[in-house]
Short mmCIF file of C-alpha atoms in Angstrom, two decimals:
data_model
loop_
_atom_site.label_atom_id
_atom_site.label_comp_id
_atom_site.label_asym_id
_atom_site.label_seq_id
_atom_site.Cartn_x
_atom_site.Cartn_y
_atom_site.Cartn_z
CA MET A 540 -1.87 12.78 30.13
CA PRO A 541 -3.67 16.33 29.83
CA ASP A 542 -4.88 15.86 26.19
CA ILE A 543 -5.16 12.38 24.82
CA SER A 544 -6.51 13.78 21.36
CA LEU A 545 -2.72 14.79 20.63
CA HIS A 546 -1.30 11.62 20.90
CA GLY A 547 -0.96 8.28 19.24
CA HIS A 548 0.79 4.99 19.46
CA SER A 549 4.52 4.89 18.76
CA THR A 550 3.92 1.97 16.34
CA ASN A 551 1.46 1.35 13.64
CA LEU A 552 1.09 -0.85 10.60
CA ILE A 553 1.72 1.80 7.93
CA GLY A 554 5.53 2.38 8.34
CA MET A 555 5.11 6.13 9.15
CA ALA A 556 5.36 7.94 12.44
CA THR A 557 1.82 8.57 13.80
CA ALA A 558 2.60 12.09 14.73
CA CYS A 559 3.39 12.80 11.01
CA LEU A 560 0.23 11.09 9.82
CA ALA A 561 -1.81 13.17 12.10
CA SER A 562 -0.21 16.40 11.07
CA HIS A 563 -2.02 18.94 8.88
CA LEU A 564 1.18 19.07 6.86
CA PHE A 565 0.69 15.52 5.93
CA ASN A 566 -2.72 16.34 4.57
CA GLU A 567 -1.24 19.12 2.37
CA TYR A 568 1.65 17.02 1.12
CA PRO A 569 0.35 13.26 1.55
CA LYS A 570 2.54 10.11 0.74
CA PRO A 571 1.05 6.78 -0.20
CA LEU A 572 -0.20 4.70 2.76
CA HIS A 573 -0.52 0.98 2.87
CA ILE A 574 -1.41 -1.51 5.66
CA ALA A 575 1.57 -3.87 5.91
CA GLY A 576 0.95 -7.24 4.40
CA THR A 577 -2.66 -6.73 3.30
CA ARG A 578 -2.37 -6.79 -0.38
CA GLU A 579 0.19 -9.50 -0.07
CA SER A 580 -2.31 -11.66 1.77
CA ALA A 581 -4.96 -11.38 -1.18
CA PRO A 582 -2.87 -11.56 -4.30
CA GLY A 583 -5.71 -13.37 -6.21
CA LEU A 584 -8.21 -10.49 -5.39
CA PHE A 585 -5.90 -7.70 -6.75
CA GLU A 586 -4.86 -9.78 -9.83
CA GLN A 587 -8.55 -10.22 -10.68
CA LEU A 588 -9.26 -6.52 -10.04
CA ALA A 589 -6.42 -5.64 -12.47
CA GLY A 590 -8.16 -7.12 -15.42
CA GLN A 591 -11.45 -5.04 -14.96
CA ALA A 592 -12.27 -2.08 -16.99
CA SER A 593 -14.98 -0.40 -14.77
CA LEU A 594 -15.36 0.56 -11.04
CA ALA A 595 -18.76 -1.27 -10.93
CA ASP A 596 -17.15 -4.56 -12.00
CA CYS A 597 -14.41 -4.09 -9.33
CA GLY A 598 -16.93 -3.40 -6.68
CA ARG A 599 -18.83 -6.50 -7.55
CA ILE A 600 -15.71 -8.57 -7.54
CA PHE A 601 -14.56 -7.29 -4.18
CA GLN A 602 -17.78 -7.98 -2.63
CA ASP A 603 -18.05 -11.38 -3.98
CA TYR A 604 -14.62 -12.15 -2.71
CA MET A 605 -15.37 -10.97 0.73
CA CYS A 606 -18.58 -12.97 0.75
CA VAL A 607 -16.64 -16.09 -0.10
CA VAL A 608 -13.65 -15.70 2.12
CA PHE A 609 -15.45 -14.49 5.29
CA GLY A 610 -18.59 -16.57 4.83
CA PHE A 611 -21.32 -13.94 4.80
CA GLU A 612 -24.79 -15.12 4.53
CA THR A 613 -27.79 -13.02 3.54
CA GLU A 614 -28.54 -12.12 7.16
CA GLN A 615 -24.72 -12.48 8.21
CA ARG A 616 -25.58 -15.35 10.50
CA LEU A 617 -24.24 -18.88 10.89
CA ARG A 618 -26.07 -21.87 12.45
CA ASP A 619 -24.07 -23.36 15.20
CA ASP A 620 -23.95 -27.08 14.48
CA ALA A 621 -23.28 -28.03 18.22
CA ASP A 622 -26.57 -26.68 19.79
CA GLY A 623 -28.61 -25.43 16.76
CA ARG A 624 -28.37 -21.72 17.99
CA ARG A 625 -27.69 -19.05 15.43
CA ARG A 626 -24.35 -17.15 15.86
CA TYR A 627 -23.66 -13.64 14.67
CA ARG A 628 -21.00 -13.29 12.10
CA ASN A 629 -19.73 -9.69 11.74
CA SER A 630 -18.92 -8.06 8.51
CA TYR A 631 -17.53 -4.78 7.15
CA LEU A 632 -20.91 -3.86 5.53
CA ARG A 633 -22.69 -4.28 8.83
CA LEU A 634 -20.02 -2.28 10.65
CA ILE A 635 -20.46 0.65 8.05
CA GLN A 636 -24.18 0.42 8.25
CA ASP A 637 -24.28 0.72 12.05
CA TRP A 638 -21.73 3.65 11.99
CA GLY A 639 -24.13 5.48 9.78
CA LEU A 640 -26.84 5.07 12.27
CA ASP A 641 -24.79 6.04 15.47
CA SER A 642 -20.85 6.46 15.32
CA ASN A 643 -20.79 6.25 19.00
CA ASN A 644 -22.16 2.69 19.42
CA ALA A 645 -20.13 -0.41 20.00
CA GLN A 646 -19.62 -0.83 16.24
CA GLY A 647 -18.22 2.80 16.10
CA ALA A 648 -15.76 1.82 18.86
CA VAL A 649 -14.62 -1.26 16.64
CA LEU A 650 -14.02 1.00 13.78
CA LYS A 651 -11.94 3.42 16.00
CA GLY A 652 -10.18 0.55 17.41
CA TRP A 653 -9.14 -0.57 13.89
CA VAL A 654 -7.78 3.00 13.13
CA GLU A 655 -5.90 2.92 16.53
CA SER A 656 -4.37 -0.52 15.63
CA ARG A 657 -3.47 0.20 12.11
CA PHE A 658 -2.78 3.89 12.00
CA GLY A 659 -1.80 4.55 15.57
CA LEU A 660 -4.36 7.25 16.22
CA PHE A 661 -6.20 7.44 19.62
CA PRO A 662 -9.83 8.62 19.51
CA ASN A 663 -10.59 11.70 21.18
CA TYR A 664 -14.32 11.28 21.26
CA HIS A 665 -16.54 8.22 21.95
CA LYS A 666 -19.90 9.06 23.44
CA GLN A 667 -18.24 12.09 24.94
CA GLN A 668 -14.75 13.72 25.03
CA ILE A 669 -11.97 11.40 26.00
CA SER A 670 -9.57 13.29 28.17
CA SER A 671 -7.33 10.72 29.85
CA PHE A 672 -6.41 6.94 29.80
CA MET A 673 -7.58 6.85 33.46
CA SER A 674 -11.20 8.38 32.66
CA LYS A 675 -14.29 6.36 32.47
CA ASP A 676 -14.83 7.33 29.01
CA TRP A 677 -11.67 5.62 27.81
CA VAL A 678 -12.62 2.45 29.62
CA THR A 679 -15.94 2.37 27.93
CA TYR A 680 -14.35 2.76 24.58
CA ILE A 681 -11.94 -0.15 25.21
CA GLU A 682 -14.61 -2.40 26.59
CA GLU A 683 -16.65 -1.70 23.58
CA LYS A 684 -14.09 -1.96 20.94
CA MET A 685 -13.05 -5.46 22.39
CA ASN A 686 -16.43 -6.85 22.48
CA SER A 687 -16.07 -10.37 21.23
CA ARG A 688 -19.34 -10.21 19.39
CA TYR A 689 -17.70 -8.00 16.78
CA HIS A 690 -14.39 -9.85 16.48
CA ASN A 691 -15.41 -13.42 15.60
CA ASN A 692 -14.75 -13.00 11.87
CA CYS A 693 -11.48 -11.27 11.41
CA ILE A 694 -13.06 -7.87 11.33
CA TYR A 695 -9.85 -5.95 11.29
CA MET A 696 -8.68 -8.03 8.45
CA GLN A 697 -11.95 -7.24 6.57
CA LEU A 698 -11.36 -3.41 7.25
CA ASP A 699 -7.70 -3.70 6.06
CA LEU A 700 -8.93 -5.21 2.82
CA LEU A 701 -11.62 -2.41 2.38
CA TYR A 702 -9.08 0.20 2.90
CA GLU A 703 -6.56 -1.35 0.41
CA PHE A 704 -9.43 -1.94 -2.12
CA CYS A 705 -10.37 1.75 -1.76
CA GLN A 706 -6.72 2.95 -2.34
CA TRP A 707 -6.52 0.70 -5.29
CA VAL A 708 -9.48 2.08 -6.80
CA ILE A 709 -8.19 5.66 -6.24
CA GLU A 710 -5.03 4.60 -7.81
CA ARG A 711 -6.55 2.92 -10.86
CA PHE A 712 -9.73 5.13 -11.75
CA GLN A 713 -8.69 8.47 -10.00
CA VAL A 714 -12.08 8.60 -8.31
CA PRO A 715 -13.36 10.36 -6.31
CA ALA A 716 -10.24 12.54 -6.99
CA ALA A 717 -6.66 11.96 -7.77
CA THR A 718 -5.04 13.70 -4.75
CA HIS A 719 -7.45 15.60 -2.76
CA LYS A 720 -11.29 15.99 -2.38
CA THR A 721 -13.23 19.01 -0.98
CA LEU A 722 -15.58 17.67 1.69
CA TYR A 723 -18.00 19.09 4.19
CA ARG A 724 -19.00 18.43 7.82
CA GLY A 725 -21.78 20.12 9.71
CA VAL A 726 -21.34 21.33 13.27
CA ASN A 727 -23.66 23.11 15.76
CA ALA A 728 -21.11 25.35 17.54
CA LEU A 729 -17.76 27.02 16.57
CA GLY A 730 -16.28 27.47 20.07
CA ASP A 731 -13.37 29.85 19.73
CA TRP A 732 -12.83 29.15 16.03
CA SER A 733 -12.70 32.26 13.67
CA ARG A 734 -14.12 32.53 10.25
CA GLU A 735 -10.71 32.13 8.92
CA HIS A 736 -8.86 28.98 8.22
CA LYS A 737 -8.29 27.00 11.35
CA ILE A 738 -6.40 23.81 12.37
CA VAL A 739 -8.86 21.38 13.80
CA HIS A 740 -8.07 18.01 15.46
CA PHE A 741 -10.83 15.56 14.32
CA ASN A 742 -11.54 12.13 15.82
CA SER A 743 -9.57 9.19 14.72
CA ILE A 744 -12.14 8.36 12.04
CA VAL A 745 -14.71 10.88 10.96
CA SER A 746 -17.53 11.24 8.44
CA PHE A 747 -17.96 13.87 5.88
CA THR A 748 -20.08 14.44 2.75
CA ASP A 749 -19.23 15.97 -0.63
CA ARG A 750 -22.47 17.91 -0.58
CA TYR A 751 -22.63 21.26 1.16
CA SER A 752 -26.46 20.95 1.41
CA ILE A 753 -26.36 17.76 3.29
CA ALA A 754 -23.69 18.83 5.65
CA SER A 755 -25.79 22.02 6.47
CA GLU A 756 -28.55 19.77 7.58
CA PHE A 757 -26.26 18.58 10.54
CA GLY A 758 -25.49 22.06 12.05
CA GLY A 759 -25.70 25.84 11.76
CA TYR A 760 -22.07 25.90 10.42
CA VAL A 761 -20.24 23.76 7.74
CA LEU A 762 -16.73 22.86 7.83
CA GLU A 763 -14.94 22.71 4.40
CA VAL A 764 -11.83 20.38 4.27
CA GLU A 765 -9.39 19.37 1.59
CA VAL A 766 -9.02 15.52 2.32
CA PRO A 767 -6.10 13.66 0.91
CA MET A 768 -7.25 10.55 -0.80
CA VAL A 769 -4.62 8.47 1.01
CA LYS A 770 -6.73 9.01 4.15
CA LEU A 771 -9.98 7.76 2.53
CA VAL A 772 -11.36 4.58 3.94
CA PHE A 773 -14.75 4.51 2.18
CA PHE A 774 -16.71 6.68 -0.30
CA ASN A 775 -20.19 6.57 -1.73
CA ASP A 776 -19.49 4.93 -5.22
CA LEU A 777 -16.77 2.44 -3.93
CA LEU A 778 -19.28 -0.55 -3.71
CA PRO A 779 -22.44 -1.44 -5.55
CA HIS A 780 -24.20 -2.47 -2.26
CA HIS A 781 -24.07 -0.50 0.90
CA ALA A 782 -26.18 1.42 3.28
CA LEU A 783 -24.53 4.91 3.22
CA ARG A 784 -25.62 6.24 -0.03
CA GLY A 785 -28.42 8.59 1.20
CA GLU A 786 -25.92 11.03 2.73
CA ALA A 787 -23.09 10.67 0.17
CA GLU A 788 -20.90 9.79 3.15
CA TYR A 789 -17.13 9.48 3.11
CA LEU A 790 -15.10 7.70 5.92
CA VAL A 791 -11.95 9.39 6.56
CA ILE A 792 -8.85 8.89 8.81
CA GLY A 793 -8.69 11.75 11.29
CA GLY A 794 -5.99 13.93 12.82
CA ASP A 795 -5.30 17.66 12.25
CA TYR A 796 -6.91 19.27 9.36
CA ARG A 797 -6.95 22.85 8.01
CA VAL A 798 -10.62 23.89 7.84
CA LYS A 799 -12.55 26.63 6.44
CA VAL A 800 -15.92 27.68 8.38
CA LEU A 801 -18.90 28.44 6.07
CA ARG A 802 -22.41 29.35 6.90
#
């Protein structure tokens, strides 16, 4: 396969062809997306959220729910009764925190693996460009995304609930926008891109910010993108407690986007 970045699985959990989801035309004319069975698996959570009047209260309820259902402790560790050792218990918050530190670490591979599993999109970059299923880079990604250390606490289910909560908040409060949000990403080189609008294929999950000044700190050029809210996984004000506030970070499902190159 000459270019893995243009391909995805033939099946996913959103009921839409992966090629359609990855197209820039989908971004311009988005349709609602839902991960099959997720809201149905947590009816009590969404019923309780429906009775709240503020985003802050909803965020607190969501985090309390996740703490109870998935058994998080302060340090997200659980004592093993058999031999007294402490066993790591993974959480969506720790995954987001580690993504903010390095999107190419093992936790980043788990996030990319979740997108691949749910939305059908292959990553095109992990540590370096992935060009083939036969490449060492693909094997490294597979090994890291399947590391049992990060799958001992239903991490994909946690991320499913995070995505559905994010979409519920957007539907309910129309934040951070009703349909599209202008976001920015800094890059160091343009390659053969022109200064005009250009279709760019981003990784399966990618970080943006809503502040031009922050994006400009990460490269000599800034890409401006209109992101459809249905592709938003996480944004700065979604939860009362998280580790990504400093850079006003947004986690977005990737694919083809029409970008504008700015200085």
